[in-house]
Coordinates of C-alpha atoms in Angstrom, one line a residue:
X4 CA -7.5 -11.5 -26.3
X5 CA -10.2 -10.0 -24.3
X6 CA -10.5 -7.7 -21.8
X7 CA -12.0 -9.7 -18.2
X8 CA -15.5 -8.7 -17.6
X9 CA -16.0 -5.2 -15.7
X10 CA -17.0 -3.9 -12.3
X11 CA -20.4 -4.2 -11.3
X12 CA -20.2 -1.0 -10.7
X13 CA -24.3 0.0 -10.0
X14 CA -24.3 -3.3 -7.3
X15 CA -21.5 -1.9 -5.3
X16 CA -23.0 1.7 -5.3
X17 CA -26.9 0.1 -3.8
X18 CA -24.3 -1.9 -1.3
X19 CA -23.1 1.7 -0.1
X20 CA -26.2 3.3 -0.2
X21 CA -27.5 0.3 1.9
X22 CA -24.6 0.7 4.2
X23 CA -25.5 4.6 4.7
X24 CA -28.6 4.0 5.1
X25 CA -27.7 1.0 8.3
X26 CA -25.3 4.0 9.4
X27 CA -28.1 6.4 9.7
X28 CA -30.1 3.9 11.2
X29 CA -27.7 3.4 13.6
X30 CA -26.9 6.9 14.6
X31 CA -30.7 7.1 15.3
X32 CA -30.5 4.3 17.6
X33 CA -27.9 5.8 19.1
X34 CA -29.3 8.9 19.8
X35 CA -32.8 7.1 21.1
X36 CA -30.9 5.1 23.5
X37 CA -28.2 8.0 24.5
X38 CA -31.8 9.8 25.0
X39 CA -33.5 6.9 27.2
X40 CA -30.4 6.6 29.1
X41 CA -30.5 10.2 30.6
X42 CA -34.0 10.5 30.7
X43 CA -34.1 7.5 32.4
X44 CA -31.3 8.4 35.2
X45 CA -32.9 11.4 35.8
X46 CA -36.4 9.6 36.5
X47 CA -35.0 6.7 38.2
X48 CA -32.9 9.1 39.8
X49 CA -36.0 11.6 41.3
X50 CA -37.8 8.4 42.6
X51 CA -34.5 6.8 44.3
X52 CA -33.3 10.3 45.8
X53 CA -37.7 10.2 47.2
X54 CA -37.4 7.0 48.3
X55 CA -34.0 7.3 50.1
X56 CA -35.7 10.7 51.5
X57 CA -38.3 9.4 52.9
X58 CA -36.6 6.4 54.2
X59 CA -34.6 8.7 55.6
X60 CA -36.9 11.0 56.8
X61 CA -38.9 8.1 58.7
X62 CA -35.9 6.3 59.7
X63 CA -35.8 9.4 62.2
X64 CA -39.2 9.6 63.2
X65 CA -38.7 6.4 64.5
X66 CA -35.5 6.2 66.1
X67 CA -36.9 9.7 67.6
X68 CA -40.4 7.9 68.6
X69 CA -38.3 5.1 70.0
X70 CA -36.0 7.2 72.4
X71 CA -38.9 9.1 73.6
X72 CA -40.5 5.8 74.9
X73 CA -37.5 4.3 75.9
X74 CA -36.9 7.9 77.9
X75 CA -41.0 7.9 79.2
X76 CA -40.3 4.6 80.1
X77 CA -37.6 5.4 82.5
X78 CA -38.8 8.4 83.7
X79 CA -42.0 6.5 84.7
X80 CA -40.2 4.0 86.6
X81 CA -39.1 6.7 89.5
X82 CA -43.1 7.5 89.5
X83 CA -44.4 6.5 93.2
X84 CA -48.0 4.0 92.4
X85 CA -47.8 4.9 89.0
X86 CA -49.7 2.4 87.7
X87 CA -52.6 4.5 89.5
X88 CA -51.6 7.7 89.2
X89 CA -49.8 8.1 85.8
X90 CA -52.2 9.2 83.1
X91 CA -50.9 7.3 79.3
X92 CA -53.4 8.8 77.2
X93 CA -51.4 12.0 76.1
X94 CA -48.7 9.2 75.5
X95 CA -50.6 7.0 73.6
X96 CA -52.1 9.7 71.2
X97 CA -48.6 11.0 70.8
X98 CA -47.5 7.4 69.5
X99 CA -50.1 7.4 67.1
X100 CA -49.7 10.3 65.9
X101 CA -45.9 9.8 65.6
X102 CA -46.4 6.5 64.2
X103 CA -48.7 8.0 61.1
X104 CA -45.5 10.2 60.5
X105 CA -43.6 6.8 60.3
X106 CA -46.2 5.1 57.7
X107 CA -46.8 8.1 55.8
X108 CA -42.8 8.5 55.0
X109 CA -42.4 4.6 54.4
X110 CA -45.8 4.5 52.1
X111 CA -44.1 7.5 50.4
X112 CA -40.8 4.9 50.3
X113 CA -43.2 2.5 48.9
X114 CA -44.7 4.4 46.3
X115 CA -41.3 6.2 45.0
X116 CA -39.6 2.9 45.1
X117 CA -42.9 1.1 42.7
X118 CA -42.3 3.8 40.3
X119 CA -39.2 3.4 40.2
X120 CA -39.3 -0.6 39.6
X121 CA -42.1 1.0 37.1
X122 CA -39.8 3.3 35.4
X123 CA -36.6 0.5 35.5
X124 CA -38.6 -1.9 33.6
X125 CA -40.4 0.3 31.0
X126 CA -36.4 1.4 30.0
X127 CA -35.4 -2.1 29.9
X128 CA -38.7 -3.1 27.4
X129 CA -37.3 0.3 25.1
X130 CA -33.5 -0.5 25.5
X131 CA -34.7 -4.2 24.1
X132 CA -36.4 -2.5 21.5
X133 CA -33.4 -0.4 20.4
X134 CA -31.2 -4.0 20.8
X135 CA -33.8 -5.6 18.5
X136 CA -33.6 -2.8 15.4
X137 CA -29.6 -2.8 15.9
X138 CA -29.8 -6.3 15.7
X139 CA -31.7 -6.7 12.4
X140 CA -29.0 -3.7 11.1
X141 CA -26.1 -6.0 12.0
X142 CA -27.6 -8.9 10.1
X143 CA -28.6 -6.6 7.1
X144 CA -24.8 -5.3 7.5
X145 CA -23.8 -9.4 7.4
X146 CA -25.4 -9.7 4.2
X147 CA -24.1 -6.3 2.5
X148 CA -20.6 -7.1 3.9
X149 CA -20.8 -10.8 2.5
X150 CA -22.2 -9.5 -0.7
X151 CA -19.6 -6.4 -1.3
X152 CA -17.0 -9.4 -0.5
X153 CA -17.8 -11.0 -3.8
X154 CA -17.5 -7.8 -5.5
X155 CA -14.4 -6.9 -4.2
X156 CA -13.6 -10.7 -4.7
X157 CA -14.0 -10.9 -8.8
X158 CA -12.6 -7.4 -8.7
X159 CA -9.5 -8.4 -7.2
X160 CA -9.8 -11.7 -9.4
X161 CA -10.2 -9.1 -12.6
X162 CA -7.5 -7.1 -12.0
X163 CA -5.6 -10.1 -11.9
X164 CA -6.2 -11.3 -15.2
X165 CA -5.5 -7.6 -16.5
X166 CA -2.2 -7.6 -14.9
X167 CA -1.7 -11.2 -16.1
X168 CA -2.6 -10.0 -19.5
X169 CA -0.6 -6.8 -19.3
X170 CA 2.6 -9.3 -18.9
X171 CA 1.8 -12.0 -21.4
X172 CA 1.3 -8.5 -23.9
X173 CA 4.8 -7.3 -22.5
X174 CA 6.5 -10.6 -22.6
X175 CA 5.6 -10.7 -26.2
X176 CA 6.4 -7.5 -27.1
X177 CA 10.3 -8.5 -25.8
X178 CA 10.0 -11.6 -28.2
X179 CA 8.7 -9.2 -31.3
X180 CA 11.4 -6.9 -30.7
X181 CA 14.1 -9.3 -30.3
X182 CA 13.1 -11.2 -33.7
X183 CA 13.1 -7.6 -35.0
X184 CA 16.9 -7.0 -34.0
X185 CA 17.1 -10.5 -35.5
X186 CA 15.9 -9.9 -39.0
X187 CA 17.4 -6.6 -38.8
X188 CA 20.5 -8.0 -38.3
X189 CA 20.0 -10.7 -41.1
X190 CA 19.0 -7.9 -43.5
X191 CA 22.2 -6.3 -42.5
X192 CA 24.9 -9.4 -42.9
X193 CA 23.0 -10.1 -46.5
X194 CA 23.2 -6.5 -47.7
X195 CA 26.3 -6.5 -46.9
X196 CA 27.3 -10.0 -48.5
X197 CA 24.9 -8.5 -51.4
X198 CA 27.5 -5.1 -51.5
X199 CA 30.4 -7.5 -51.5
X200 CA 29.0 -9.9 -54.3
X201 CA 28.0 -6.6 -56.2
X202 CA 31.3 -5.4 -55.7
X203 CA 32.9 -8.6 -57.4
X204 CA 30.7 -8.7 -60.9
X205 CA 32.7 -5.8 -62.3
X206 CA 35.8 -7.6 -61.6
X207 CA 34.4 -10.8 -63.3
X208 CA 32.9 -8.8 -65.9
X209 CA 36.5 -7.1 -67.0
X210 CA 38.4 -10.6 -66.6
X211 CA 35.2 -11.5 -69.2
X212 CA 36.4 -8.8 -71.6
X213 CA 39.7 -9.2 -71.3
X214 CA 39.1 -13.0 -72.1
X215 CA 37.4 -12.4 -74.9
X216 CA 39.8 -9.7 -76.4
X217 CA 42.0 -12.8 -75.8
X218 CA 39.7 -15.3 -77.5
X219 CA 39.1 -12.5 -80.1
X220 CA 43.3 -12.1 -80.5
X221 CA 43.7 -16.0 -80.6
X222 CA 41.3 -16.4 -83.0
X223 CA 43.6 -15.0 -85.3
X224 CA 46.8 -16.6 -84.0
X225 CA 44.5 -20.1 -84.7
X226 CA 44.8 -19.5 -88.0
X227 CA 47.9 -18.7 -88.4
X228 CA 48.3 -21.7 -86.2
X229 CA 46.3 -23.8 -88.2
X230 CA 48.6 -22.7 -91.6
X231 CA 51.3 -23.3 -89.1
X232 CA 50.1 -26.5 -88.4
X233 CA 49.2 -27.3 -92.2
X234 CA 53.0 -26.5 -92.9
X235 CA 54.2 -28.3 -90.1
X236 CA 52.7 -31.4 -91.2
X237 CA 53.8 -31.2 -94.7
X238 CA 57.1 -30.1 -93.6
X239 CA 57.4 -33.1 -90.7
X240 CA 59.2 -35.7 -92.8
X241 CA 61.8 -33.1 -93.9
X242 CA 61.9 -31.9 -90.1
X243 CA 61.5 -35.3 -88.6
X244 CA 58.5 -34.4 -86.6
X245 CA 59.4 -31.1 -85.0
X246 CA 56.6 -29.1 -86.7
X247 CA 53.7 -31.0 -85.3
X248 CA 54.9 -30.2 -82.0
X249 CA 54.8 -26.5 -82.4
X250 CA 51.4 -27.3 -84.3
X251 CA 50.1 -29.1 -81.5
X252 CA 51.2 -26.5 -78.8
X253 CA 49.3 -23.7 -80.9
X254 CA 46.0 -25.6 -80.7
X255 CA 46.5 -26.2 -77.0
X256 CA 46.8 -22.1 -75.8
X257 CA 43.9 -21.2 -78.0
X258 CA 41.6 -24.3 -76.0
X259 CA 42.6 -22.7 -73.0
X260 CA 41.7 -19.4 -73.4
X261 CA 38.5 -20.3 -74.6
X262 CA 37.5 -22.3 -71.8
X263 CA 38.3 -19.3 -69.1
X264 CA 36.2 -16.8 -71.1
X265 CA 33.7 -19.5 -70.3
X266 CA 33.9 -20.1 -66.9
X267 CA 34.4 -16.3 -65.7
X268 CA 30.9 -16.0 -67.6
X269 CA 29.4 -18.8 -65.5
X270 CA 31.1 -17.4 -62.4
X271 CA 29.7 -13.8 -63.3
X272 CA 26.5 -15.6 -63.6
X273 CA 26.9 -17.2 -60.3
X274 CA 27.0 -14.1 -58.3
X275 CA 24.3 -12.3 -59.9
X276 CA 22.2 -15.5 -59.4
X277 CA 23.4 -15.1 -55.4
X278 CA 22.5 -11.2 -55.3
X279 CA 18.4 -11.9 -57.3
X280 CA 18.6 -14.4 -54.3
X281 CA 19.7 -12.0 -51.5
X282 CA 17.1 -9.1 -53.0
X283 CA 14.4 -12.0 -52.2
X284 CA 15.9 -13.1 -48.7
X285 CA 15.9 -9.3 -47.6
X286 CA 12.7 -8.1 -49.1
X287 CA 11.1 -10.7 -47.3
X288 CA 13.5 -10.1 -44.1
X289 CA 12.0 -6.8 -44.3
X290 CA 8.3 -7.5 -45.2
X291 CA 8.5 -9.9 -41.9
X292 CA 10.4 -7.2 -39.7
X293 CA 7.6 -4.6 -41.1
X294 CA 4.8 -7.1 -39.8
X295 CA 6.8 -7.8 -36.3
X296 CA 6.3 -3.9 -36.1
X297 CA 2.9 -3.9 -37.0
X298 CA 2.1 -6.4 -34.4
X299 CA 4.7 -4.8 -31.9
X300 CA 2.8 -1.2 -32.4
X301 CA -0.5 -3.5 -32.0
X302 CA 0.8 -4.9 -28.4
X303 CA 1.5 -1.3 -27.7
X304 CA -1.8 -0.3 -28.0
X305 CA -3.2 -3.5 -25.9
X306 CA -0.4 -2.5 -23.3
X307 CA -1.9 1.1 -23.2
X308 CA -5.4 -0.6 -23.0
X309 CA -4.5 -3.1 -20.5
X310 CA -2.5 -0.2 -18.3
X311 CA -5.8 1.9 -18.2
X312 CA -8.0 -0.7 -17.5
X313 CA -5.6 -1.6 -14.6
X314 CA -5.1 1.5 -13.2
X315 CA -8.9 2.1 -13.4
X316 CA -9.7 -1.1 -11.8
X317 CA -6.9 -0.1 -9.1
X318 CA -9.0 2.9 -8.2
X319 CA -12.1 1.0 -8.1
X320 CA -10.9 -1.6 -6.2
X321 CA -9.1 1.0 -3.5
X322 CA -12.7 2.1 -3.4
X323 CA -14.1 -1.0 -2.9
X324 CA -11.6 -1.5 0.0
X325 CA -12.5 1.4 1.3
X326 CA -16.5 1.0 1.5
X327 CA -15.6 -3.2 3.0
X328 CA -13.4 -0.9 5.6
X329 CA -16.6 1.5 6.3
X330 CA -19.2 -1.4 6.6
X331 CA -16.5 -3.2 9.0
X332 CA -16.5 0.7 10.9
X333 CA -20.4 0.5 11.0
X334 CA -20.3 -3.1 12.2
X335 CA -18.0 -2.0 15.2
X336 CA -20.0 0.0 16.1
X337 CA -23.4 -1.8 15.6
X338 CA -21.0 -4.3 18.1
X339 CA -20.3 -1.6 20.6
X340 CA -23.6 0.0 21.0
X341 CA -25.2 -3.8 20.9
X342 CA -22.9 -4.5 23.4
X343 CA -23.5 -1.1 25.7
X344 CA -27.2 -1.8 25.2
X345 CA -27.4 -4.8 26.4
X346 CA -24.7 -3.9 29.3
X347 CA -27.4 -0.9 29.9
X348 CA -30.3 -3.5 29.8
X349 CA -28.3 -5.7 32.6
X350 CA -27.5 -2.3 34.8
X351 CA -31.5 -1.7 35.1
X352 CA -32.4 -5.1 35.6
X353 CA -30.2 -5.5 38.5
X354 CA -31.3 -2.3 39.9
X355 CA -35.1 -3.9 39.4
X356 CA -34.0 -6.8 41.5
X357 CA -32.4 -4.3 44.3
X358 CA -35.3 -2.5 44.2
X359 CA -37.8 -5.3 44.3
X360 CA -35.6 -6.7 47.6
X361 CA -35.7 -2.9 49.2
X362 CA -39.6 -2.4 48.3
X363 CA -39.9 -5.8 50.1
X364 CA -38.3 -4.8 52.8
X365 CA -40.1 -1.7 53.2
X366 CA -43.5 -3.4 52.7
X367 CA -42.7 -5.4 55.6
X368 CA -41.8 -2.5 57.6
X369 CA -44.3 -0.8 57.0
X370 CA -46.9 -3.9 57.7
X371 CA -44.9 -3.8 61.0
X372 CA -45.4 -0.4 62.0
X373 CA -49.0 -0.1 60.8
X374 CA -50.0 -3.4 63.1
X375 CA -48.4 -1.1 65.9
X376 CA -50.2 1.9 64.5
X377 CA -53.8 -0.2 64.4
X378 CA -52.9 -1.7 68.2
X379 CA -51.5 2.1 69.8
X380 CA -55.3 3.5 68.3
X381 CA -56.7 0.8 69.5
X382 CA -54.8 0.8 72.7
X383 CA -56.0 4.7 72.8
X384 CA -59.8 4.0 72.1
X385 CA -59.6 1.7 75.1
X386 CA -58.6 4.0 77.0
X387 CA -61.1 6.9 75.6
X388 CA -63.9 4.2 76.3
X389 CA -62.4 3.5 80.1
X390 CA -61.7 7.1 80.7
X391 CA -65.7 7.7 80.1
X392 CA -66.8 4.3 82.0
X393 CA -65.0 4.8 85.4
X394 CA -65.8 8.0 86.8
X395 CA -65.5 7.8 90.6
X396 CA -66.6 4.4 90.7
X397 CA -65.0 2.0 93.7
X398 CA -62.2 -0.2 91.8
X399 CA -61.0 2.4 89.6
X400 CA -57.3 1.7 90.7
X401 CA -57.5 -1.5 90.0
X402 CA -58.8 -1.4 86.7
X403 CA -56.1 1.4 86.0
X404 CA -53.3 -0.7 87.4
X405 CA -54.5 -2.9 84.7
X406 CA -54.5 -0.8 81.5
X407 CA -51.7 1.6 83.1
X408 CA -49.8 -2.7 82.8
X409 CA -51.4 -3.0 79.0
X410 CA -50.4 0.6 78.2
X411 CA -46.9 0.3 79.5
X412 CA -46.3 -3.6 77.4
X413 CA -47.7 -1.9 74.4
X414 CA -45.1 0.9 74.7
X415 CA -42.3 -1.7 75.4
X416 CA -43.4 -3.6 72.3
X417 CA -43.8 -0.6 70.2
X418 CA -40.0 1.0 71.3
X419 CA -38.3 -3.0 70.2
X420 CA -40.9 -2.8 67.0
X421 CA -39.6 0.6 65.9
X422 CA -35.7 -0.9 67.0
X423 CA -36.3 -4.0 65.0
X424 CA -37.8 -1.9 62.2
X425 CA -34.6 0.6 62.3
X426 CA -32.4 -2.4 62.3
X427 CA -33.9 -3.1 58.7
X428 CA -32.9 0.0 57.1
X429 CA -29.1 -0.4 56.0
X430 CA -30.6 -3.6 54.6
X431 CA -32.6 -1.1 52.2
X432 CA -29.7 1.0 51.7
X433 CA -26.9 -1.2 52.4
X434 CA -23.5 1.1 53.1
X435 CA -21.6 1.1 50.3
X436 CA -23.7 -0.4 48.0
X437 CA -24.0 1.4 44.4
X438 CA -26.8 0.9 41.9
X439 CA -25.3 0.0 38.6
X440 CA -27.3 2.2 36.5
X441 CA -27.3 5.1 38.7
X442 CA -23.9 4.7 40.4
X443 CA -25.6 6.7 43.2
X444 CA -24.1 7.4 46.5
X445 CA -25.7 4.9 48.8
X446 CA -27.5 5.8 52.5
X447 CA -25.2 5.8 54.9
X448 CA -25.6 4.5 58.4
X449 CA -23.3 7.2 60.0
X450 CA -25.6 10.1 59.1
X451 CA -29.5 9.5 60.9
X452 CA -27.3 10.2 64.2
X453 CA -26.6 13.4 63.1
X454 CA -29.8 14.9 61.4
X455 CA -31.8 16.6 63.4
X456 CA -35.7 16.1 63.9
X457 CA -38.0 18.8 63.3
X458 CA -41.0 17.5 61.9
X459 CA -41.9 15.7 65.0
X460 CA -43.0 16.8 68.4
X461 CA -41.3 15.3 71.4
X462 CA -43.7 12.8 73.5
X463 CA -45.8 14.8 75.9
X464 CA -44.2 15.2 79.8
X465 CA -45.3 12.5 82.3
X466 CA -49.2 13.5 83.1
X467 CA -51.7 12.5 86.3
X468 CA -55.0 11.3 86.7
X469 CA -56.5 13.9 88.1
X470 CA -58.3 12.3 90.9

């Protein structure tokens, strides 16, 4: 009976080192995405925080710019003939002005919100690269887990057959020993049927004596007998017949004792025939009790054999266990950081498309306010070229009522452009609205009433022509 073949020991050890090795792999990518993840909030985080700032910061430069014309506006109404006496031109160069401020904070917007979409996509492109290297470790993990099962598999099937063996061995040590106590006991019963047959011979062999003494003794008496007898048939006619039957009766006693000397010899020979045969039944009782032994001591020694070969597989295959209960460990977690990864990936990639639709926006805005911008410089060069052309000519009035019209329309369409524009900004920073990778605190509506301009003059006070 042979032992089951052994562990594959040196194939389970390169499955562990492979399996430390994915580990340390995986701590790496870990650490490089745990890395890109706070280096990228704090980036993305700088260029939001600029673009809401600036947003912000023009967001009141217009809605100031926009009160100050709506306010000229009015104030201008209560003018007597001002269409020919009100001077715009400090106005309009005050727009302009204001309106740079406006474009410069939005282009600022601009350019902090395409770094940002710069910054959001080069994290996404590295976060896919981390997903990609912990994705070939979780299908090198597969294949070590698959192939540590089929270790672990023929262990389990080895120990098995051990155990399996280990009872069979066990299960025929029971059957040795019991046909042990069996031919113990039948040497037993026979020696003791051997005592009693031993203890008969003397017996036999004094009833022998004594028969022969008898035989011996009646020897004699036959021939005293046998005169007897002589006598008694010479003498039977006188004793008409009486002598031959004490002659006869002589002859009969002296048969008879012969004949029992005979038989107690037989008998005698009987029972030491019985014991030679008992000596050969329990030698070889005990010549098959001594090789039962033997092979019980041998199954003792395959037991030992078989219980340190299980217990040693045991261990190993608790230690097999163990490393299939690792990999599963690493695999978890090769799951959890695929699976944050990729949640990370979909985060900034949402935030891209927010911050495409709010760079939109502002793009837009800002086209708006630099058409203004280009038609208030214009607007002002107009007026710089018709300040110069008048002079005292006759028809000045009119041609002022007529640009004083132009200047006032431009201002009316600049103060709804600015509105409009203002309207778009909670659209850029909706209220309430988080970014999933950030979580920031979004722009709220509420606050550009309360913050205070300083950056921005207010709009020169109403001015004349001077003649």
């Amino acid at each position: 009976m042979q032992f089951p073949r052994p562990y594959d020991r040196d194939s389970m050890d390169s499955i562990s080192s492979n399996v430390r090795r994915v580990q340390t792999d995986l701590h790496s990518s870990r650490r490089l995405l745990s890395t890109l993840e706070n280096n990228g909030k704090k980036e993305l985080t700088t260029e939001v925080s600029s673009m809401r700032d600036a947003i912000k910061a023009g967001d009141n430069k217009l809605l100031h710019a926009s009160s100050q014309v709506r306010s000229y506006l009015l104030q201008i109404e209560n003018v007597p003939k001002a269409d020919t006496t009100v001077d715009m031109k400090p106005q309009i160069v005050w727009m302009h002005k204001t309106l740079d401020g406006v474009v410069s904070s939005f282009g600022e917007a601009q350019g902090a919100a395409g770094r940002a979409l710069r910054s959001t996509a080069e994290y996404s492109y590295r976060v896919l690269d981390v997903g990609q290297d912990v994705e070939k470790n979780r299908e090198k993990l597969s294949d070590y887990q698959r192939q540590a099962r089929v270790l672990a598999d023929q262990a389990s099937t080895s120990l098995r057959t051990s155990e399996s063996l280990l009872q069979e061995a066990r299960e025929q040590i029971r059957q040795k020993e019991a046909e042990i106590r069996r031919k113990t006991s039948e040497v037993a019963a026979k020696r003791n049927r051997k005592r009693e047959l031993e203890s008969q011979i003397p017996k036999k062999e004094a009833e022998i004596r004594e028969a022969e003494r008898l035989r011996q003794s009646k020897k004699d008496d036959a021939a005293v007998a046998a005169t007897a007898g002589l006598i008694g048939i010479l003498a039977a006619p006188f004793t008409f017949g009486l002598s031959l039957g004490v002659t006869a009766a002589s002859a009969g006693v002296v048969g008879y004792k012969i004949s029992r000397a005979d038989d107690l010899k037989a008998e005698a020979n009987a029972l030491r025939s019985q014991i030679s045969n008992l000596n050969s039944e329990i030698a070889q009782s005990e010549r098959d009790a001594a090789s039962l032994e033997r092979e019980k001591t041998e199954l003792q020694v395959r037991i030992r054999g078989y219980e340190s070969e299980i217990s040693s597989r045991q261990t190993k295959n608790r230690e097999y266990q163990k490393q299939i209960t690792e990999a599963t460990k690493v695999g978890s977690e090769i799951k959890e950081l695929d699976s944050h990864a990729q949640s990370t990936a979909a985060n900034v990639n949402e935030d891209n498309r927010q911050l495409q639709k709010w760079k939109q926006t502002l793009d837009k805005c800002n086209e708006l306010i630099q058409a203004k911008n280009l038609e208030v410089e214009t607007q002002a060069g107009v007026m710089e070229r018709f300040g110069r052309m008048l002079g005292g000519r006759v028809g000045t009035n009119m041609k002022r009522s007529r640009e004083f019209k132009r200047q006032k329309e431009v201002m009316e369409e600049l103060a709804q452009t600015l509105e409009e524009i203002h309207s778009q900004v909670p659209m850029l920073l909706p209220q309430g609205e988080k970014m999933k990778f950030l979580d920031s605190v979004s722009y709220s509506n509420k606050s550009k009433a309360t913050v205070r301009v300083t950056e921005v003059d207010d709009m020169p006070a109403v001015s004349f022509h001077v003649n």
